[in-house]
Coordinates of C-alpha atoms in Angstrom, one line a residue:
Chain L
X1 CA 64.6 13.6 18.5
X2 CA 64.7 10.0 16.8
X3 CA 62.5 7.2 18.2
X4 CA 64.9 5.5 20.2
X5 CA 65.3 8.7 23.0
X6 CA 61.5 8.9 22.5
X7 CA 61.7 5.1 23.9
X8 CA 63.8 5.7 27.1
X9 CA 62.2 9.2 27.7
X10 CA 58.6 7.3 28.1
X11 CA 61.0 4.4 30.0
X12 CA 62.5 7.0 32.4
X13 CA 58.9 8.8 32.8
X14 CA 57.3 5.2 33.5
X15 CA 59.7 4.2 35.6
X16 CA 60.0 7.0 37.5
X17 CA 56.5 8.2 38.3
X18 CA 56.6 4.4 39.9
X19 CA 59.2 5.3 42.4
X20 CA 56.3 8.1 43.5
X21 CA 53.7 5.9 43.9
X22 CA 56.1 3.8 46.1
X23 CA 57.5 6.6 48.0
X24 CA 53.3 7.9 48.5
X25 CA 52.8 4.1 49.4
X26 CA 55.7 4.2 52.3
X27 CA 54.5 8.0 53.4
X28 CA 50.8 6.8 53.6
X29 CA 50.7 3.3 54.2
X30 CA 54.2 2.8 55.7
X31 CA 54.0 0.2 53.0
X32 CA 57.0 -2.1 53.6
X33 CA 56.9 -3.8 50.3
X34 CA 57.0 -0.4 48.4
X35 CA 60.0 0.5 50.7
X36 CA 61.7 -2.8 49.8
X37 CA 61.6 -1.7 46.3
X38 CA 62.8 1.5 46.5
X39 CA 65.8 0.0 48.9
X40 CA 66.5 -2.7 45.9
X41 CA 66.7 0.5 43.2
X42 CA 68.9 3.3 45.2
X43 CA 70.7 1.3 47.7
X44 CA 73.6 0.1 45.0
X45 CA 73.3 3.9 43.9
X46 CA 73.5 5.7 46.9
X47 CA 76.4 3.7 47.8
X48 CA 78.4 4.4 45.0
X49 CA 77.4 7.9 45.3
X50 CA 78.8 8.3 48.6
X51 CA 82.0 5.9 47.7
X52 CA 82.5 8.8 44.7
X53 CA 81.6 11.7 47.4
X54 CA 84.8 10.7 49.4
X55 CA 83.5 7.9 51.7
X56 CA 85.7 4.5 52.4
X57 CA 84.7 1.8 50.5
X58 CA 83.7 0.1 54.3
X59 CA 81.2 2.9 55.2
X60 CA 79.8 3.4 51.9
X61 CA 77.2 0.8 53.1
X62 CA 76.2 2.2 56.2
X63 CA 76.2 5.5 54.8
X64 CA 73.8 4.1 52.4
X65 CA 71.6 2.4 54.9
X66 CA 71.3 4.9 56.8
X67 CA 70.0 7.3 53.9
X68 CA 67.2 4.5 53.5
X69 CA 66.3 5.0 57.1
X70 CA 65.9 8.3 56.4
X71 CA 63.8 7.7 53.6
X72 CA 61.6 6.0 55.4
X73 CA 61.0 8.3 58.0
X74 CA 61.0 11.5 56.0
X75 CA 58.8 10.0 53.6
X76 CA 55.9 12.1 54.4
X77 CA 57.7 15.4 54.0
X78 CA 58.2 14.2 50.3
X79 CA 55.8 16.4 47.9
X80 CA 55.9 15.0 44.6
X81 CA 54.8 18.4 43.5
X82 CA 58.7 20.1 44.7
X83 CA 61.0 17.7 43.2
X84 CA 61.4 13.9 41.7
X85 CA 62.4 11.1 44.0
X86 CA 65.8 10.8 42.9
X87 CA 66.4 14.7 43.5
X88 CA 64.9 14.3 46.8
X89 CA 67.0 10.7 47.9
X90 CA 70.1 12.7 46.0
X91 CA 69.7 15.8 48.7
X92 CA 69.2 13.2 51.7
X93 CA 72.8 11.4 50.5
X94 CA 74.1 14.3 49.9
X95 CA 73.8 15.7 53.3
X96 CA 74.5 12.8 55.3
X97 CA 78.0 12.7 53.8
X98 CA 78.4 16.2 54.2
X99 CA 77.6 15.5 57.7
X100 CA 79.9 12.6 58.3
X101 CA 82.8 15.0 56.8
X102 CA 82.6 17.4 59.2
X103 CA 81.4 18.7 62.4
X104 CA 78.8 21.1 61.4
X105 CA 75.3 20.2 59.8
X106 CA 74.6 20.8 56.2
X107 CA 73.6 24.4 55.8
X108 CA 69.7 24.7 54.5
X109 CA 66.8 26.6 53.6
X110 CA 64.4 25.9 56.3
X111 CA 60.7 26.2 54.9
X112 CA 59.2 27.3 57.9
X113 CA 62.0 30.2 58.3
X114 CA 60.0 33.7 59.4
X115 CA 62.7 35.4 57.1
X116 CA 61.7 33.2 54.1
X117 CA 60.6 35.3 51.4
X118 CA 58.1 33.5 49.4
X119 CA 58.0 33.6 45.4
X120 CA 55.4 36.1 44.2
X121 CA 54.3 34.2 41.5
X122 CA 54.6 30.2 42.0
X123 CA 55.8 28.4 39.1
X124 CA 53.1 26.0 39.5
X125 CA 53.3 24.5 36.0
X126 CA 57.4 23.9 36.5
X127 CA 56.4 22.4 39.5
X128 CA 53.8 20.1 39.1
X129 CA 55.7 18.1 36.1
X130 CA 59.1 17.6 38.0
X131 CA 59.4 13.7 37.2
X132 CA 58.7 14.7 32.8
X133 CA 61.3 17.3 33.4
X134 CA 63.7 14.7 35.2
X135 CA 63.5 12.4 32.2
X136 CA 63.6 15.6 29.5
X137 CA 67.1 16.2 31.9
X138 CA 68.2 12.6 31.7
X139 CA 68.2 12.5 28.0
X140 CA 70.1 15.7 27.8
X141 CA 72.4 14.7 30.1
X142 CA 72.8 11.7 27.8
X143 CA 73.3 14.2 24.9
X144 CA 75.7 16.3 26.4
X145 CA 78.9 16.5 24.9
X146 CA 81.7 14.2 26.7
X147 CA 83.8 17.1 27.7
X148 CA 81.0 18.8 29.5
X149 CA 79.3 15.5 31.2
X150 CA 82.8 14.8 32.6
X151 CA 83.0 17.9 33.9
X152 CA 79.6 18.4 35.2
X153 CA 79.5 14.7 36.8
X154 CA 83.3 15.0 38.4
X155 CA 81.9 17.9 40.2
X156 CA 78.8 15.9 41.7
X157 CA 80.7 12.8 42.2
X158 CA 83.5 14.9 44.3
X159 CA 81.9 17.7 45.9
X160 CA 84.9 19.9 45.1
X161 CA 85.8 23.0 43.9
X162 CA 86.4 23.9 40.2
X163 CA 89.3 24.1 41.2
X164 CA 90.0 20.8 42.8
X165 CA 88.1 19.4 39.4
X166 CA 90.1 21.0 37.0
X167 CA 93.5 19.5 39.1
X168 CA 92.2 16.2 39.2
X169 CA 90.9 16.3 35.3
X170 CA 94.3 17.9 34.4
X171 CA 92.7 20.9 32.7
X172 CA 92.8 24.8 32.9
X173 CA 90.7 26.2 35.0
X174 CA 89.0 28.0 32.6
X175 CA 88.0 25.2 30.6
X176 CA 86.4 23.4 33.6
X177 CA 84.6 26.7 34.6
X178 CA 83.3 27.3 30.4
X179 CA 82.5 23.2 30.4
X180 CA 80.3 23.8 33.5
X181 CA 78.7 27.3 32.3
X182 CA 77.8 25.4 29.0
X183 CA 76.6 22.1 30.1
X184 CA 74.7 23.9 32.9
X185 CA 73.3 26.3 29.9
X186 CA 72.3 23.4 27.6
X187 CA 70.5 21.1 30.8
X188 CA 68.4 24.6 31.6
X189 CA 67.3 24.2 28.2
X190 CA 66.2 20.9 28.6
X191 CA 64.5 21.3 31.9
X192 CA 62.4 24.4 30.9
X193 CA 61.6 23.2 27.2
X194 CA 57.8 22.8 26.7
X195 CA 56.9 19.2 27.0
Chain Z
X1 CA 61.5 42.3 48.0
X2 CA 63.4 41.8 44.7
X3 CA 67.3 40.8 45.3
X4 CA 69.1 42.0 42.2
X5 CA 72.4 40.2 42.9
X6 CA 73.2 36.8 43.1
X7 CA 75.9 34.3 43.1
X8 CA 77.1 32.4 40.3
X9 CA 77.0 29.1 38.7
X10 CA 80.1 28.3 40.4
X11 CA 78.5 29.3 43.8
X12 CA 75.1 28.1 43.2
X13 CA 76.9 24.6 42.0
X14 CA 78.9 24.3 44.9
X15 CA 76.4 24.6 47.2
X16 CA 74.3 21.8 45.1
X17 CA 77.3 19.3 45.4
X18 CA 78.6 20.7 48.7
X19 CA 82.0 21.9 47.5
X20 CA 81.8 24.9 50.2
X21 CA 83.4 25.6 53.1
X22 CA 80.8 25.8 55.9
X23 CA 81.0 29.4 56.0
X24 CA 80.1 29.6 52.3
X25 CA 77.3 27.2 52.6
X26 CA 75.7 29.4 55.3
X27 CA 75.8 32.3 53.0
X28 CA 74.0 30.8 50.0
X29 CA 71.5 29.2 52.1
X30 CA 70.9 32.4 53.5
X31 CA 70.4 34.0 50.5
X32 CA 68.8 31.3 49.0
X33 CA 66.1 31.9 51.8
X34 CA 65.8 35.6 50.6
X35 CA 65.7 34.9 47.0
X36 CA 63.0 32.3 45.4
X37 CA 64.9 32.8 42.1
X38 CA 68.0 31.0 43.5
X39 CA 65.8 28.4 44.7
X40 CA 64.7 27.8 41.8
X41 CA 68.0 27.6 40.2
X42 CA 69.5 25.3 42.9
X43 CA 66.7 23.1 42.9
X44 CA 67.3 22.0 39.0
X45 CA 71.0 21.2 39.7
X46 CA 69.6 19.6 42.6
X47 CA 67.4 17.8 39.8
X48 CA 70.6 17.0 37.7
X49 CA 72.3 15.5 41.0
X50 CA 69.1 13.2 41.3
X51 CA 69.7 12.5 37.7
X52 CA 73.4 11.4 37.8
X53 CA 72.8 9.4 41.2
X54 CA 69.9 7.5 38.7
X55 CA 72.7 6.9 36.2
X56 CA 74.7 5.0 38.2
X57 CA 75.1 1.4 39.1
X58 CA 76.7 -0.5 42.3
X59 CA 76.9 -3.9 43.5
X60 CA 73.4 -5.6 43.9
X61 CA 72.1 -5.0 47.6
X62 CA 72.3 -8.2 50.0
X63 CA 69.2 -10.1 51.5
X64 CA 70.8 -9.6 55.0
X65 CA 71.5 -5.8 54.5
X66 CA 67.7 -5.8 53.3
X67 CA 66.4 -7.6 56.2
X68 CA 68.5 -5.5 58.4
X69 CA 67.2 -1.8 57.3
X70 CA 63.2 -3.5 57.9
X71 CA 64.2 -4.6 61.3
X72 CA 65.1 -1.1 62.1
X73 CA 62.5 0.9 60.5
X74 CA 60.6 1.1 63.5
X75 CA 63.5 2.6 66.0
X76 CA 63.2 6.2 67.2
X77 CA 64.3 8.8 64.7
X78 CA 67.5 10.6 65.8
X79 CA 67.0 14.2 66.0
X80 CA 68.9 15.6 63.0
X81 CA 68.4 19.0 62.5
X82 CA 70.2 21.3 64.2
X83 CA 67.5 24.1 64.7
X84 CA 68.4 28.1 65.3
X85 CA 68.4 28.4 69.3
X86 CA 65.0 29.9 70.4
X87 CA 64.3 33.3 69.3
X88 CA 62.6 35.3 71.5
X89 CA 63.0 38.5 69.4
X90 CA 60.8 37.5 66.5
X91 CA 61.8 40.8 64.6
X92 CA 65.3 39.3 64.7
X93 CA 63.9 35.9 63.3
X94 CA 62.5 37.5 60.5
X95 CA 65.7 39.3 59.5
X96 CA 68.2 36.9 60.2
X97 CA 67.5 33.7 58.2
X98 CA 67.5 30.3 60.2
X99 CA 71.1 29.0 58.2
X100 CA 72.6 31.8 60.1
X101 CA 71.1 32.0 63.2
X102 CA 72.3 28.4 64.1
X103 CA 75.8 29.1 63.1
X104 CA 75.1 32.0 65.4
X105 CA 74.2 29.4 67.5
X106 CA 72.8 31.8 70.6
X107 CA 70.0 34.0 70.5
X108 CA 70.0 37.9 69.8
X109 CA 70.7 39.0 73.1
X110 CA 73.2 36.7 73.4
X111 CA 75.4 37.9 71.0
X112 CA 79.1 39.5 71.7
X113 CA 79.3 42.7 69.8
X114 CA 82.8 44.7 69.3
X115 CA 83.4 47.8 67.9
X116 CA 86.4 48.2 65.5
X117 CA 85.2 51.8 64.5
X118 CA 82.8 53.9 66.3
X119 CA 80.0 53.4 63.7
X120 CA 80.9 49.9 62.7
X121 CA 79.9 46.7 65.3
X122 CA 80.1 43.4 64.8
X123 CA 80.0 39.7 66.0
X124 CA 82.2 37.2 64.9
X125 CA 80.6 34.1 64.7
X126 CA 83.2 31.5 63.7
X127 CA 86.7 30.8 65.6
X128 CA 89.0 31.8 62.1
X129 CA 91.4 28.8 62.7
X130 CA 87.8 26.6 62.4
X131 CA 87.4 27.5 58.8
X132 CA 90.2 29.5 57.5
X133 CA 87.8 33.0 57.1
X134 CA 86.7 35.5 59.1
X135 CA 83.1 35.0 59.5
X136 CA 81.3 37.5 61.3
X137 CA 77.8 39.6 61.6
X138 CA 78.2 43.2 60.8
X139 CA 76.1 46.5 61.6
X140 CA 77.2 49.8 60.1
X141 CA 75.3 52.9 60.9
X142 CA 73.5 54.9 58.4
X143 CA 75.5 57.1 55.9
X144 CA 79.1 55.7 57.2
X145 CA 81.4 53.7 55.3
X146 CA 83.1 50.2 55.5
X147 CA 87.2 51.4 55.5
X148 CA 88.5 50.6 51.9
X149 CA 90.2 46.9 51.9
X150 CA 91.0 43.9 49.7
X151 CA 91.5 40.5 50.8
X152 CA 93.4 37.2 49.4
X153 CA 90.4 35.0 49.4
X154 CA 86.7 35.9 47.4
X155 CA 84.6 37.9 49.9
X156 CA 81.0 37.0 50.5
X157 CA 78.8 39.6 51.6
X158 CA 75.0 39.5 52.2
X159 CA 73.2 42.3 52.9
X160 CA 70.4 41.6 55.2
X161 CA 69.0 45.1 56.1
X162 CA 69.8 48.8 54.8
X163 CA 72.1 49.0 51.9
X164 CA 75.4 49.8 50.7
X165 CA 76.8 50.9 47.4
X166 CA 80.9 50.0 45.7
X167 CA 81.5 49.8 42.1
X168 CA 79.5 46.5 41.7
X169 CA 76.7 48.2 42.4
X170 CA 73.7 49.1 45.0
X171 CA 73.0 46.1 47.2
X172 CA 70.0 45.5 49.4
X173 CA 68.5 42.6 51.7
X174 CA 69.1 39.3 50.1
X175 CA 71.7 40.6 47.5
X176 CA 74.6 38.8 47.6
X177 CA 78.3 40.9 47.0
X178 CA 81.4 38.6 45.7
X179 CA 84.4 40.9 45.2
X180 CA 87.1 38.9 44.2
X181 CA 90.5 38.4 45.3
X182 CA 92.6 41.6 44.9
X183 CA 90.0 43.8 44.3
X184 CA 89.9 46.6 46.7
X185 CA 86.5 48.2 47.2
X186 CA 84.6 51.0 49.3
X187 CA 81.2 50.2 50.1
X188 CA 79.1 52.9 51.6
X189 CA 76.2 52.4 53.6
X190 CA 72.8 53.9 52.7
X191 CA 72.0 57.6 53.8
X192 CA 68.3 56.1 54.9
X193 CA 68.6 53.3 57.0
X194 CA 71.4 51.3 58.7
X195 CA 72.9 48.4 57.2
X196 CA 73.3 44.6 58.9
X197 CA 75.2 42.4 57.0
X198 CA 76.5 38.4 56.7
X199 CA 80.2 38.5 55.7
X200 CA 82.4 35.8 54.8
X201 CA 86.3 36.4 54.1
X202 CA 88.8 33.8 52.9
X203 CA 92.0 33.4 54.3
X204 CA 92.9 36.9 56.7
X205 CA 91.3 39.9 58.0
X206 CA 92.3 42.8 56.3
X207 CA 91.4 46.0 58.2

């Protein structure tokens, strides 16, 4: 690893275990300056997320203001220790477009399910360190070969098939499902590395 | 509990960017519920989704759209979640996970059972023409066996109690069975125990 990715990795670290201490700050304190900077940062995101996800350019907006609410109001069932802000603001977006698309909720695990059957060992180490392993996944996101990123980001962007990705991309649909198996392989890597 | 069979990348994916039909989507998180491996697995793509929504960019937010959230930070929370109906037969809640009971969208002994064999019952929980599947809740007695069929579309089958055995293999609660399209198969119920199952199947009934 040269010093340059050293450089963003300690960026992307910095940078995100801020967006925890505002997130703790709006779940705590209903801080509304914290929330104002965590609107400033994912708004412009979340709306292009949800423009790429299928939504017209006009509701994009709403869609993403919305999400914000959300944000606001669910932040106290964020635990830093389960996943990094951006997971947990990509999961909210992600189901309120779902939602919009069609008439029945987004299917989910609910925690306090009787029928859910609890790991028997807790990965407690993988779990404490989500937002290191969220920037150890951003840089090998950044390292992934083109072919594979395209691939892996087209099915995100889209929610669609692999087979809806591979007619839009204009390739076999074996090569969009070997991209995905290999980028998937190589971001596993990255996330369960030792730090 | 150990579930020994589980979906794919391409299912586990799909469910992360919600690329499934609704019918799918119930079947993953209900074996999601039963398997803390899968969890695991769908909450690092869920990580490489937070990931590529941090790479992007969009148009700087406005001061008015700003303004506009605060002012409406302090309004009454809609009521989002759609929760299972109330449960009064808490053996049933711990069987059937919560995905599945509100698709199910009535309690146990609300549910309309038929009988297409004598040993076979189930409960079809989604109108076909809604999703283009035949989604339904299965119960097969002890020992029997499910009529050899294929079907057009990738079954999804999830064993929530008992067991049955094809020539994938022996699944039991919180395995998940994907026999794809064409492929004809057998399964036989456990000799020990009856079997309740979550099925899922593309396109047209086939038996």
């Amino acid at each position: 690893m040269g010093n340059g990715q050293v450089g963003t990795l300690k960026q992307a670290t910095n940078q995100s275990e801020g967006f925890v201490a505002l997130l703790i700050a709006v779940a705590e304190r209903r801080d509304r300056g914290a929330f104002s900077e965590l609107y400033r940062h994912y708004t412009p995101k979340v709306t292009t997320l949800a423009v790429r996800m299928g939504v017209e350019r006009s509701g994009a907006d709403e869609v993403a203001q919305e999400v914000m609410l959300a944000v606001w109001r669910r932040a106290r069932s964020y635990d830093p220790t389960r996943a990094a802000v951006s997971t947990w603001i990509y999961a909210i977006a992600r189901n309120r477009v779902i939602d919009g698309m069609r008439k029945q909720k987004r299917a989910e695990v609910d925690p306090q399910d009787p029928a859910l059957e609890q790991a028997e060992h807790p990965e407690v180490e993988a779990l404490i360190d989500n937002e290191r392993r969220a920037g150890r996944l951003l840089d090998a996101l950044d390292a992934l070969p083109t072919e594979q990123a395209e691939v892996l980001r087209f099915s995100y962007f889209q929610g669609k098939s692999q087979s809806l990705v591979a007619e839009e991309l204009n390739l076999p649909l074996g090569t969009v499902k070997s991209r995905t198996r290999l980028g998937l392989a190589r971001l596993r890597g990255a996330m369960g590395e030792a730090p | 509990m150990t579930t020994h069979h589980h979906p794919d990348d391409e299912l586990l994916l799909g469910y992360v960017t919600g690329a499934l039909s609704y019918p799918a989507e119930v079947v993953m998180a209900a074996h999601l519920t039963l398997c803390p491996r899968c969890r695991d697995a769908a909450a690092d793509l869920e990580m490489v989704g937070g990931e590529i929504l941090e790479e992007l960019e969009g148009a700087s937010i406005t001061e008015d759209g700003l303004t506009g959230v605060l002012a409406r930070l302090d309004e009454p929370a809609p009521v989002s979640m759609v929760a299972p109906p109330p449960e009064a037969d808490s053996e049933w809640a711990q069987l059937v996970p919560a995905p599945l009971r509100a698709m199910a969208a009535v309690p146990k002994g609300d549910l309309s059972w038929r009988r297409p064999l004598p040993w076979i019952s189930v409960v079809d929980l989604a109108n076909m023409d809604d999703h283009g599947a035949a989604v339904y809740l299965m119960h097969v007695r002890a020992g029997r066996a499910i009529p050899r069929h294929s079907h057009r579309g990738t079954e999804l089958t999830l064993v929530l109690a008992g067991g049955m055995t094809d020539q994938h293999g022996h699944f039991r609660r919180g395995d998940l069975l994907a026999v794809p399209p064409g492929v004809t198969h057998h399964p036989v119920m456990d000799d020990d125990e009856d079997c309740l199952c979550f099925s899922v199947l593309p396109m047209e009934k086939c038996w």
